[in-house]
Amino acid sequence: MTPKSTISGRHGEVAVAAEGLIKRFKTGRTTIEVLKGVDFDARHGDLTMVMGPSGSGKSTLIAALSGLLRPDEGKVAALDQPNLWKLSDGKIDRFRLEHCGFIFQGFNLFPALTALQQVTTVLGYQGAEKGEARQRAKAALEEVGLGPRMNQRPSELSGGEKQRVAIARCLAKNPQLLFADEPTSALDGENGQVVVRLLRRAATEHGAAVVCVTHDPRLEAWADRIIRIEDGRILEDQRRTPDPNATLSH
Amino acid sequence: MSLALSTLIYEWRRYMAAVVALAFSGLLILAQVGMFMGIGRAFTAQIDRARADVMILAPGATGLGNGPSGVPRRILPTIYRHPDVVQVAPLDGSGGRFQNIVPADEAAEAQNPNQRTGAEGQGGGQQGGERRRMEFVNVTVVDPIPGYVTVPTDYSDELLEALRRPYAVAVDETALRRLGVQLGDKALYNGKTIEIAAVTRGYPNMMQATLIMSRDTLRMLGEADTGPRVGPLMVKLRDASRADAVAAQLNAQAGGQYRAWTRTELARANANLMFQEQIIGVMLGFSVFLGLLIGIAITWQTLRGAIMANIKEFASLRALGVSMPSLRRVIMELSFWVGVAGILAAGALTWGVGLLAGANGVPMAFSAFWIGMVSVLLLIIAIASGFLSLGVLKNSQPADLLR
Ligand SMILES: Nc1ncnc2c1ncn2[C@@H]1O[C@H](COP(=O)(O)OP(=O)(O)OP(=O)(O)O)[C@@H](O)[C@H]1O
Ligand SMILES: [Mg+2]
């Protein structure tokens, strides 16, 4: 195992916890309440799946947890920050830079950069030295199985490979919080399986708290915990034993 | 390589419009400056290559051929009296109507519109095929003695020998086409027959063509100065390095009748004359304004579009914690590189236009000063456009990536 896994000692500790989250959106004259007082927590080393019907507020929830979207009410405690939303915008940026990784449905890679550059760019902003950034980026790309494709640009990569670059971009930061929103829905079964295994590994080996929003019930096999959300409320919170050797059949 | 530079190089097509706009803004200004400077240099060529170390102009003159010209003939001997002076000669010149001589039958053919293209297709060979031309020309006089003060330094002895023949004239190669003549042709000047005995090189004729002839030829044509006033005096010194001192001494005894200039002093005054013309200042100012306006408008919109095309990528950087000021820096760097690309493109374009103009007898000249000024202007345009397009970064909402 790489030295990165030092924080795995925190397995089981709460990494992020939300209390009474309320988020409303105004559309025209009507206001809809998307999160209706959600209490939520996610632990280091867990792959926590958030599932629920479309429009139930899953994406809004992780946006509020990760410091991307300010909730109207409620509190988020994340890592050593007792109240994330009390921080200034600059400090929240800094918090995300240091601790958070994101994987989106789209891959959002700069067309001009090679896989390696995609990763080193972010590390550079984190303040890593050039040489160190390269080293970490290479290690991350090798971890996602893209060692040989390191110098390719997004246009030369398949969808699955692009998503793996996006994952490497997060993993290289060694984040303690990893948020994924439908990371597999643009991918076929095989590539989806590679991606979910990587998320699984980030939790198990790096001790990250991985929160993954998905529609796909087949991904449940890898989860430590499944949270079902409907209409802005948590319906069910179920702990289970993941099956790391599960396969995504079509 | 930085994100900004990689993006510009890899997605150059997206930024092409901005680069082209900057290039044309630069060309708009540089081509005009180049033309004016080219004209100015053609004027100063005469001074730069003169053998005179000191030139004596009328008191109010601000350059050769600008302001009152000529001095009283009486002062010629006073100048001579200065112990450093070895030669003094007045510049003389004239001007009039020039006509080429076309054999009658070919002239008729050439004048016939139905066959004109055929006639011109021969390229104006020595034996005719030229159309009849009538042009107004300037005449400048030299004393065709090797090394004499009125002879430009780059005139060869063969050229002077040719000019020593009666009724022989020299024209610059850039004027041949306009005058419709070739070396060796006969032509008419104010109704009198002259011969194109030599062709010079490097004396572009911008406004009017110039005929060079000997003082004797001008006299035989009946146009030499014989009155109480003569043209500016060309003065050769025993020791050229004394020019400043001698000019000062001559000026001290001028008594308001003339002003002595050193050659360098006069060349500088002549070069700057062009830009003191108000109309040129207005034209240039207008071009700068137009270039600025069009350059900014197009570069701004292009940058905006290009940033919008990558807005999701920028948003994902924001999600990962890259701060807004950092992204702004990327945009500013990008616009800087667009500016650099624009400067290079403007250079290439202007160079091409300069070649084209030079081949057509309008030589352009560029100075480091103006190239620097235009480069700075293009950079300002690019960076201002970058500033204006910073606003689109507001659209890089990372929360929008979560849906
Ligand atoms: N910026 C916004 N402005 C207005 N309404 C919004 C905004 N963002 C989300 N909503 C609304 O909030 C509700 C929940 O959105 P959210 O994206 O959290 O759903 P979701 O559970 O992620 O759904 P899906 O599974 O389709 O992604 C939806 O009804 C949506 O229309
Ligand atoms: Mg969603």
XYZ file of C-alpha atoms and ligand atoms in Angstrom:
685
model
C 0.000 0.000 0.000
C 1.126 3.530 -0.636
C 1.974 5.915 2.186
C -1.148 7.825 1.257
C -3.233 5.448 3.282
C -2.041 6.874 6.565
C -5.399 8.476 7.271
C -7.025 5.077 7.086
C -6.467 5.045 10.810
C -9.564 7.183 11.015
C -11.774 4.494 9.567
C -15.191 4.697 11.077
C -14.910 8.248 12.381
C -17.502 10.712 11.199
C -16.059 12.817 8.391
C -18.997 15.007 7.548
C -22.201 15.544 9.443
C -25.187 17.707 8.614
C -28.034 18.737 10.894
C -31.395 20.065 9.848
C -30.419 21.035 6.329
C -33.092 23.058 4.557
C -32.713 24.318 1.032
C -35.354 26.195 -0.901
C -35.343 27.320 -4.499
C -37.354 30.197 -5.803
C -38.688 29.712 -9.266
C -40.784 32.626 -10.321
C -43.350 33.225 -7.612
C -43.258 29.775 -6.104
C -40.687 28.509 -3.666
C -39.947 24.839 -3.505
C -38.312 23.223 -0.553
C -35.839 20.723 -1.908
C -34.244 19.684 1.384
C -36.679 19.535 4.235
C -34.538 19.254 7.334
C -32.035 16.577 6.454
C -29.732 15.043 9.069
C -26.877 13.199 7.472
C -23.458 11.862 8.282
C -20.751 9.996 6.401
C -17.763 8.198 7.866
C -14.157 7.713 6.869
C -13.650 4.464 5.013
C -17.300 4.190 4.050
C -18.749 4.217 0.587
C -22.071 5.856 1.323
C -24.626 5.656 -1.469
C -27.406 8.194 -1.682
C -30.320 6.900 -3.730
C -33.724 8.176 -4.583
C -36.011 9.228 -7.380
C -35.210 12.061 -9.707
C -35.785 15.461 -8.166
C -35.647 14.160 -4.621
C -32.771 16.479 -3.702
C -29.757 14.142 -3.836
C -27.526 16.489 -5.802
C -28.624 19.429 -3.698
C -27.696 17.492 -0.578
C -24.137 16.784 -1.585
C -23.734 20.339 -2.884
C -24.653 21.571 0.580
C -22.411 19.014 2.303
C -19.397 19.855 0.201
C -19.484 23.625 0.417
C -20.757 24.252 -3.094
C -24.274 25.414 -2.335
C -25.196 27.329 0.792
C -28.207 25.798 2.581
C -30.900 28.117 3.885
C -30.863 26.506 7.287
C -28.916 23.845 9.073
C -25.346 23.131 9.904
C -22.578 21.155 8.259
C -19.602 19.936 10.258
C -16.839 18.648 8.057
C -13.509 17.225 9.274
C -12.051 19.780 11.657
C -14.550 22.493 10.703
C -17.430 22.525 13.193
C -19.507 24.778 10.947
C -18.469 24.818 7.328
C -20.974 27.451 6.213
C -19.777 29.904 8.844
C -16.492 30.205 6.959
C -15.826 32.913 4.398
C -16.138 31.970 0.732
C -12.359 32.056 0.365
C -11.929 29.725 3.324
C -14.556 27.357 1.937
C -12.640 27.303 -1.371
C -9.493 26.553 0.582
C -11.254 23.763 2.474
C -12.398 22.156 -0.749
C -8.965 22.560 -2.281
C -7.370 20.761 0.622
C -9.900 18.096 1.431
C -12.567 17.538 -1.224
C -12.736 15.590 -4.426
C -15.624 15.668 -6.904
C -16.648 13.323 -9.630
C -19.456 14.446 -11.871
C -21.514 12.746 -14.477
C -19.657 14.756 -17.127
C -15.909 14.559 -17.034
C -15.118 18.273 -17.363
C -11.573 17.856 -18.561
C -9.759 20.669 -20.371
C -9.465 19.635 -24.021
C -5.998 21.125 -24.286
C -4.401 19.231 -21.419
C -3.030 15.718 -21.361
C -4.221 13.350 -18.673
C -1.082 14.090 -16.701
C -1.524 17.859 -17.024
C -5.160 17.661 -15.898
C -3.932 16.221 -12.638
C -0.801 18.334 -12.167
C -2.748 21.547 -12.797
C -4.969 20.931 -9.786
C -2.016 19.860 -7.657
C -0.233 23.041 -8.697
C -3.109 25.103 -7.336
C -2.857 23.107 -4.156
C 0.683 24.385 -3.855
C 2.604 21.261 -4.805
C 6.078 21.646 -6.327
C 6.358 20.756 -10.035
C 8.338 17.594 -9.491
C 6.205 16.437 -6.614
C 3.010 17.203 -8.544
C 4.240 15.099 -11.442
C 5.097 12.240 -9.163
C 1.755 12.285 -7.393
C -0.123 12.704 -10.665
C 1.681 9.719 -12.179
C 0.933 7.613 -9.145
C -2.748 8.576 -9.254
C -3.018 7.837 -12.971
C -1.331 4.507 -12.483
C -3.739 3.721 -9.673
C -6.695 4.222 -12.025
C -4.941 2.131 -14.668
C -4.060 4.966 -17.033
C -0.288 4.799 -16.664
C 0.218 4.080 -20.350
C -2.222 6.777 -21.479
C -0.827 9.562 -19.367
C 0.103 11.830 -22.258
C -3.160 11.570 -24.114
C -5.661 14.403 -24.388
C -9.383 13.923 -23.651
C -10.201 13.696 -27.363
C -8.038 10.582 -27.543
C -9.591 8.918 -24.504
C -12.774 6.865 -24.170
C -15.562 7.958 -21.852
C -14.486 5.477 -19.194
C -10.891 6.617 -19.451
C -11.932 10.237 -19.139
C -13.859 9.475 -15.995
C -10.809 7.711 -14.649
C -8.714 10.811 -15.368
C -11.293 12.842 -13.446
C -11.010 10.368 -10.592
C -7.222 10.486 -10.695
C -7.470 14.270 -10.562
C -9.336 13.880 -7.251
C -7.330 11.000 -5.833
C -4.021 12.793 -6.423
C -5.207 15.406 -3.950
C -5.635 12.611 -1.444
C -9.040 13.962 -0.406
C -10.698 12.972 2.828
C -14.104 13.736 1.382
C -14.998 12.416 -2.040
C -18.322 13.356 -3.590
C -19.618 11.654 -6.684
C -22.819 12.533 -8.504
C -23.966 9.821 -10.872
C -20.389 8.975 -11.770
C -21.352 5.939 -13.815
C -24.472 7.045 -15.588
C -22.636 8.163 -18.724
C -20.676 4.926 -18.855
C -21.374 1.348 -19.923
C -21.435 -1.483 -17.401
C -17.804 -2.417 -17.645
C -16.504 1.120 -17.280
C -19.051 1.792 -14.568
C -17.663 -1.149 -12.665
C -14.104 0.157 -12.941
C -15.266 3.506 -11.601
C -17.220 2.140 -8.671
C -14.306 -0.095 -7.730
C -12.067 2.951 -7.665
C -14.514 4.686 -5.353
C -14.586 1.604 -3.200
C -10.815 1.628 -3.042
C -10.659 5.308 -2.172
C -12.766 4.510 0.861
C -11.091 1.294 1.933
C -7.466 2.061 1.196
C -7.296 5.826 1.539
C -9.861 6.107 4.274
C -11.831 8.752 2.464
C -15.484 9.318 3.198
C -17.029 8.637 -0.193
C -20.547 9.901 -0.806
C -21.941 8.676 -4.080
C -25.281 9.684 -5.538
C -26.683 7.174 -7.942
C -29.797 5.927 -9.604
C -28.315 2.582 -10.356
C -29.422 -0.087 -7.842
C -26.704 -2.423 -9.093
C -24.072 -0.219 -7.477
C -25.508 -1.066 -4.059
C -23.360 -4.179 -3.935
C -20.260 -2.104 -3.251
C -21.772 0.165 -0.627
C -21.183 0.152 3.109
C -24.259 2.170 3.656
C -27.288 3.108 1.620
C -29.334 6.188 2.285
C -32.645 6.560 0.551
C -33.992 10.008 0.076
C -37.346 11.042 -1.257
C -38.879 14.456 -1.623
C -36.164 16.114 0.455
C -36.349 13.718 3.381
C -34.250 10.721 4.345
C -36.474 7.644 4.312
C -34.064 4.901 5.102
C -30.491 4.545 6.331
C -29.183 1.038 5.921
C -25.775 -0.358 6.751
C -24.544 -3.398 4.846
C -21.411 -5.322 4.107
C -19.964 -4.503 0.741
C -18.983 -7.166 -1.723
C -15.741 -5.959 -3.266
C -15.876 -8.653 -5.913
C -19.335 -7.829 -7.137
C -19.809 -7.427 -10.861
C -21.997 -5.089 -12.810
C -24.009 -7.245 -15.127
C -26.027 -5.707 -17.866
C 3.246 24.815 -20.152
C 0.495 26.739 -18.430
C -3.188 25.995 -18.793
C -3.735 29.280 -20.643
C -0.971 28.781 -23.177
C -1.843 25.108 -23.799
C -5.448 26.076 -24.357
C -4.530 28.830 -26.800
C -2.271 26.528 -28.787
C -4.560 23.509 -28.765
C -7.784 25.386 -29.451
C -6.240 28.070 -31.676
C -9.186 27.972 -34.025
C -11.402 29.341 -31.278
C -9.067 32.289 -30.772
C -8.385 32.891 -34.444
C -10.958 35.686 -34.738
C -9.291 37.607 -31.919
C -5.821 37.121 -33.318
C -6.948 38.207 -36.781
C -8.752 41.236 -35.353
C -5.610 42.245 -33.479
C -3.510 41.663 -36.575
C -5.698 43.944 -38.650
C -5.828 46.584 -35.935
C -2.052 46.530 -35.943
C -1.890 46.597 -39.720
C -4.298 49.515 -39.889
C -1.884 51.627 -37.883
C 1.456 50.183 -38.943
C 0.723 50.322 -42.660
C -0.134 54.004 -42.424
C 2.860 54.827 -40.292
C 5.007 52.749 -42.632
C 3.721 54.620 -45.642
C 4.267 58.030 -44.104
C 7.692 57.023 -42.908
C 8.453 55.593 -46.336
C 7.517 58.883 -47.915
C 9.517 60.730 -45.314
C 12.507 58.517 -45.890
C 12.312 59.113 -49.617
C 12.599 62.805 -48.826
C 15.481 62.307 -46.472
C 17.269 59.844 -48.750
C 18.477 62.840 -50.671
C 19.856 64.439 -47.520
C 21.242 61.247 -46.038
C 23.241 60.540 -49.159
C 24.327 64.092 -49.847
C 28.008 64.910 -49.748
C 27.308 68.265 -48.167
C 28.250 68.513 -44.509
C 26.340 71.712 -43.997
C 23.290 72.965 -45.848
C 22.213 76.576 -46.009
C 18.479 77.195 -46.089
C 16.275 80.221 -45.993
C 15.726 81.505 -42.404
C 12.165 80.211 -41.915
C 12.648 76.806 -43.505
C 11.844 73.828 -41.274
C 13.256 71.220 -43.635
C 14.547 70.712 -47.131
C 11.655 71.688 -49.364
C 9.572 72.938 -46.480
C 8.924 76.585 -45.802
C 10.671 79.363 -47.688
C 13.461 78.015 -49.828
C 16.496 79.530 -51.412
C 18.919 82.207 -50.348
C 20.236 85.367 -51.975
C 22.952 84.658 -54.521
C 25.102 87.274 -52.794
C 25.755 85.092 -49.775
C 27.499 82.404 -51.841
C 30.903 84.112 -51.579
C 30.442 84.814 -47.845
C 30.032 81.126 -47.216
C 33.075 80.405 -49.343
C 35.069 82.762 -47.230
C 34.851 80.492 -44.212
C 38.226 78.780 -43.991
C 36.763 75.284 -43.464
C 34.624 75.387 -46.586
C 35.960 73.718 -49.730
C 32.918 73.593 -51.998
C 29.636 75.473 -52.207
C 26.966 74.806 -54.794
C 23.285 75.719 -54.906
C 20.714 73.007 -55.325
C 18.810 73.711 -58.450
C 15.698 72.189 -59.791
C 12.688 72.718 -61.892
C 9.573 70.946 -62.900
C 7.371 70.460 -65.892
C 5.531 68.254 -68.279
C 6.957 64.902 -69.250
C 5.753 62.872 -72.216
C 6.973 59.553 -73.493
C 7.424 59.050 -77.196
C 5.362 56.300 -78.714
C 5.779 55.319 -82.368
C 2.726 56.630 -84.173
C 1.283 53.337 -85.406
C 1.679 51.545 -82.093
C 0.291 54.510 -80.288
C -2.821 54.318 -82.383
C -3.099 50.642 -81.615
C -2.569 51.174 -77.938
C -5.095 53.944 -77.818
C -7.686 51.693 -79.449
C -9.716 50.321 -76.574
C -10.473 47.038 -78.362
C -6.863 46.073 -78.568
C -5.560 47.768 -75.524
C -5.111 44.654 -73.470
C -3.115 43.011 -76.241
C -0.867 46.004 -76.524
C -0.259 46.168 -72.809
C 0.324 42.462 -72.693
C 3.720 42.959 -74.274
C 4.796 44.463 -71.025
C 5.901 47.779 -72.412
C 9.012 46.594 -74.244
C 11.608 49.044 -75.480
C 10.158 49.095 -78.938
C 6.822 50.396 -77.803
C 3.590 48.801 -76.785
C 3.480 51.637 -74.233
C 0.596 53.975 -73.957
C 1.135 57.616 -74.349
C 1.838 59.199 -70.974
C 1.817 62.714 -69.782
C 3.115 63.331 -66.274
C 4.275 66.272 -64.268
C 7.780 65.716 -62.991
C 10.324 67.353 -60.717
C 13.815 68.074 -61.891
C 16.829 67.894 -59.609
C 20.251 68.995 -60.679
C 23.661 67.519 -59.975
C 27.072 68.673 -61.088
C 28.306 65.489 -62.734
C 31.827 65.652 -61.381
C 32.880 62.669 -59.264
C 32.912 63.606 -55.600
C 31.314 67.014 -56.101
C 29.179 68.402 -53.299
C 25.855 68.088 -55.158
C 26.472 64.458 -56.121
C 24.883 61.887 -53.822
C 27.384 59.524 -52.272
C 25.950 56.451 -53.973
C 26.090 57.761 -57.550
C 28.517 55.719 -59.632
C 31.013 57.260 -62.010
C 29.192 55.578 -64.912
C 25.987 57.326 -63.872
C 27.755 60.688 -63.773
C 29.365 59.998 -67.120
C 25.958 59.298 -68.591
C 24.599 62.522 -67.089
C 27.450 64.542 -68.559
C 25.999 64.004 -72.024
C 23.733 66.848 -73.126
C 20.006 66.281 -72.600
C 20.688 63.112 -70.637
C 18.470 62.435 -67.616
C 18.294 59.705 -65.004
C 15.085 58.407 -63.441
C 14.579 56.009 -60.602
C 13.475 52.483 -61.408
C 10.284 53.057 -59.445
C 9.253 55.810 -61.871
C 9.855 53.946 -65.134
C 6.413 52.453 -65.304
C 4.649 55.648 -64.429
C 6.541 57.543 -67.061
C 6.141 54.769 -69.621
C 9.813 54.727 -70.579
C 12.796 52.415 -70.581
C 16.515 52.991 -70.387
C 17.656 54.514 -73.643
C 14.253 55.878 -74.654
C 13.802 59.382 -75.855
C 11.107 61.502 -74.261
C 9.826 65.044 -74.134
C 10.332 67.410 -71.227
C 8.474 70.673 -71.577
C 8.418 69.980 -75.291
C 12.142 69.406 -75.611
C 13.694 66.062 -76.390
C 15.636 64.386 -73.611
C 17.090 60.909 -73.277
C 16.715 58.445 -70.414
C 20.438 57.822 -70.074
C 20.498 56.119 -66.700
C 18.241 54.445 -64.145
C 18.852 54.923 -60.456
C 17.888 52.647 -57.637
C 16.804 53.545 -54.132
C 15.293 56.957 -54.851
C 11.594 56.150 -54.767
C 9.383 58.827 -56.253
C 6.301 59.075 -54.160
C 4.209 62.023 -55.265
C 5.831 62.946 -58.538
C 8.566 61.330 -60.548
C 11.922 63.087 -60.448
C 14.322 63.605 -63.339
C 18.006 63.957 -62.458
C 20.040 65.972 -64.901
C 23.229 67.981 -65.036
C 23.252 71.684 -64.353
C 24.310 72.201 -67.976
C 21.388 70.241 -69.331
C 18.987 72.308 -67.229
C 20.628 75.433 -68.564
C 20.257 74.176 -72.127
C 16.628 73.521 -71.436
C 16.440 77.142 -70.395
C 15.317 76.525 -66.846
C 18.417 77.119 -64.735
C 18.344 79.657 -61.924
C 19.836 82.898 -63.062
C 18.063 85.361 -60.812
C 19.159 87.024 -57.588
C 18.067 84.039 -55.512
C 19.384 80.500 -55.694
C 18.249 77.222 -54.148
C 19.548 75.893 -50.837
C 23.332 75.783 -50.701
C 25.233 72.538 -50.322
C 28.479 73.077 -48.452
C 31.391 70.674 -48.247
C 33.951 71.054 -45.478
C 37.587 70.150 -45.300
C 36.809 68.134 -42.183
C 33.301 66.708 -41.852
C 33.609 66.338 -38.086
C 33.698 70.139 -37.799
C 30.178 70.428 -39.203
C 28.578 71.469 -35.907
C 31.128 74.165 -35.228
C 31.086 75.520 -38.748
C 27.299 75.607 -38.877
C 27.291 77.533 -35.602
C 29.873 79.986 -36.867
C 28.007 80.511 -40.127
C 24.786 81.067 -38.233
C 26.475 83.589 -35.994
C 27.271 85.747 -39.008
C 23.994 85.055 -40.870
C 22.353 88.318 -39.980
C 18.925 86.831 -40.614
C 19.651 86.024 -44.226
C 19.992 82.273 -43.940
C 20.257 79.414 -41.522
C 22.956 76.771 -41.682
C 22.051 73.191 -40.776
C 24.278 70.199 -40.362
C 23.253 67.240 -42.446
C 22.147 65.122 -39.491
C 20.182 67.999 -38.046
C 18.357 68.490 -41.316
C 17.689 64.802 -41.843
C 16.113 64.578 -38.425
C 13.998 67.655 -39.025
C 12.838 66.261 -42.352
C 11.899 62.888 -40.935
C 9.778 64.475 -38.244
C 8.133 66.953 -40.585
C 5.814 64.294 -41.887
C 4.344 63.603 -38.472
C 3.872 67.253 -37.672
C 1.372 67.498 -40.483
C -1.912 67.883 -38.704
C -3.867 65.782 -41.148
C -1.512 62.852 -40.640
C -1.849 63.186 -36.898
C -5.614 63.170 -37.228
C -5.551 60.180 -39.550
C -3.292 58.224 -37.246
C -5.268 59.186 -34.182
C -8.442 58.055 -35.860
C -6.866 54.764 -36.883
C -5.631 54.117 -33.380
C -9.107 54.822 -32.051
C -10.729 52.594 -34.662
C -8.192 49.834 -34.118
C -8.741 50.015 -30.388
C -12.502 49.907 -30.735
C -12.719 47.091 -33.272
C -9.886 45.184 -31.667
C -11.459 45.266 -28.232
C -14.948 44.464 -29.471
C -13.882 41.413 -31.444
C -11.237 40.181 -29.027
C -13.593 40.557 -26.096
C -16.399 38.632 -27.759
C -14.023 35.946 -28.967
C -12.529 35.499 -25.518
C -15.994 35.390 -23.990
C -17.095 32.686 -26.388
C -13.947 30.693 -25.851
C -14.246 30.883 -22.068
C -17.907 29.917 -22.229
C -16.916 26.870 -24.272
C -14.738 25.724 -21.372
C -16.954 26.963 -18.580
C -17.708 23.474 -17.243
C -14.017 22.745 -16.990
C -13.516 25.978 -15.096
C -16.459 25.099 -12.868
C -14.908 21.737 -12.067
C -11.722 23.528 -11.012
C -13.850 25.761 -8.812
C -15.435 22.664 -7.270
C -12.004 21.276 -6.508
C -11.295 24.472 -4.624
C -9.420 26.601 -7.157
C -10.277 30.155 -6.214
C -11.940 32.726 -8.457
C -8.872 34.997 -8.505
C -6.829 32.051 -9.749
C -9.258 31.504 -12.607
C -9.176 35.219 -13.394
C -5.432 34.960 -13.619
C -5.820 32.163 -16.155
C -8.074 34.389 -18.275
C -5.678 37.322 -18.042
C -2.776 35.136 -19.025
C -4.821 33.785 -21.900
C -5.579 37.281 -23.154
C -1.917 38.191 -22.808
C -0.943 35.294 -25.057
C -3.710 36.196 -27.494
C -2.122 39.649 -27.580
C 1.301 38.169 -28.254
C -0.126 36.026 -31.046
C -1.858 39.139 -32.403
C 1.413 41.058 -32.423
C 3.142 38.277 -34.324
C 0.263 38.069 -36.810
C 0.239 41.849 -37.225
C 3.967 41.725 -37.881
C 3.581 39.038 -40.523
C 0.667 40.805 -42.154
C 2.396 44.167 -42.204
C 5.530 42.591 -43.580
C 3.509 41.064 -46.414
C 1.728 44.310 -47.153
C 5.060 46.137 -47.012
C 6.534 43.762 -49.590
C 3.524 44.204 -51.816
C 3.636 47.978 -51.504
C 7.385 48.054 -52.106
C 6.965 46.006 -55.263
C 4.498 48.605 -56.458
C 6.698 51.587 -55.863
C 5.386 52.625 -52.439
C 8.214 51.623 -50.152
C 7.301 51.499 -46.478
C 9.628 52.134 -43.627
C 9.237 51.090 -40.010
C 10.967 52.272 -36.930
C 11.503 50.372 -33.714
C 9.587 53.129 -31.955
C 6.401 52.638 -33.939
C 6.629 48.857 -33.889
C 7.002 49.051 -30.133
C 4.094 51.450 -29.808
C 1.778 49.275 -31.885
C 2.856 46.143 -29.992
C 2.039 47.830 -26.717
C -1.294 48.994 -28.120
C -2.215 45.468 -29.242
C -1.245 44.110 -25.858
C -3.428 46.745 -24.215
C -6.322 45.764 -26.479
C -5.898 42.097 -25.611
C -5.596 42.684 -21.899
C -8.531 45.097 -21.833
C -10.581 42.456 -23.641
C -9.487 39.940 -21.045
C -10.669 42.245 -18.295
C -14.020 42.692 -19.997
C -14.494 38.956 -20.371
C -13.758 38.181 -16.728
C -17.484 38.575 -16.108
C -18.351 35.299 -17.809
C -16.495 33.416 -15.118
C -19.550 34.063 -12.943
C -21.125 31.292 -14.977
C -18.625 28.786 -13.655
C -20.952 27.671 -10.857
C -19.678 24.343 -9.605
C -23.104 23.616 -8.099
C -24.434 23.534 -11.660
C -22.287 20.499 -12.313
C -24.285 18.716 -9.603
C -27.731 18.157 -10.931
N -30.784 26.137 -9.094
C -32.025 25.682 -8.972
N -33.064 26.518 -9.157
C -34.315 26.066 -9.029
N -34.627 24.800 -8.739
C -33.641 23.910 -8.570
C -32.293 24.307 -8.669
N -31.506 23.225 -8.444
C -32.350 22.195 -8.209
N -33.620 22.596 -8.265
C -34.767 21.780 -8.036
O -34.558 21.054 -6.866
C -35.059 19.767 -6.980
C -34.010 18.759 -6.558
O -32.903 18.856 -7.417
P -31.694 17.868 -7.340
O -30.765 18.218 -8.415
O -31.146 17.852 -5.972
O -32.372 16.466 -7.638
P -31.728 15.041 -7.761
O -32.223 14.235 -6.682
O -30.275 15.174 -7.896
O -32.360 14.535 -9.109
P -31.711 13.686 -10.259
O -31.685 12.301 -9.777
O -32.603 13.882 -11.405
O -30.364 14.273 -10.477
C -35.528 19.558 -8.402
O -36.918 19.603 -8.424
C -34.971 20.741 -9.121
O -35.893 21.204 -10.076
Mg -28.899 14.924 -9.424
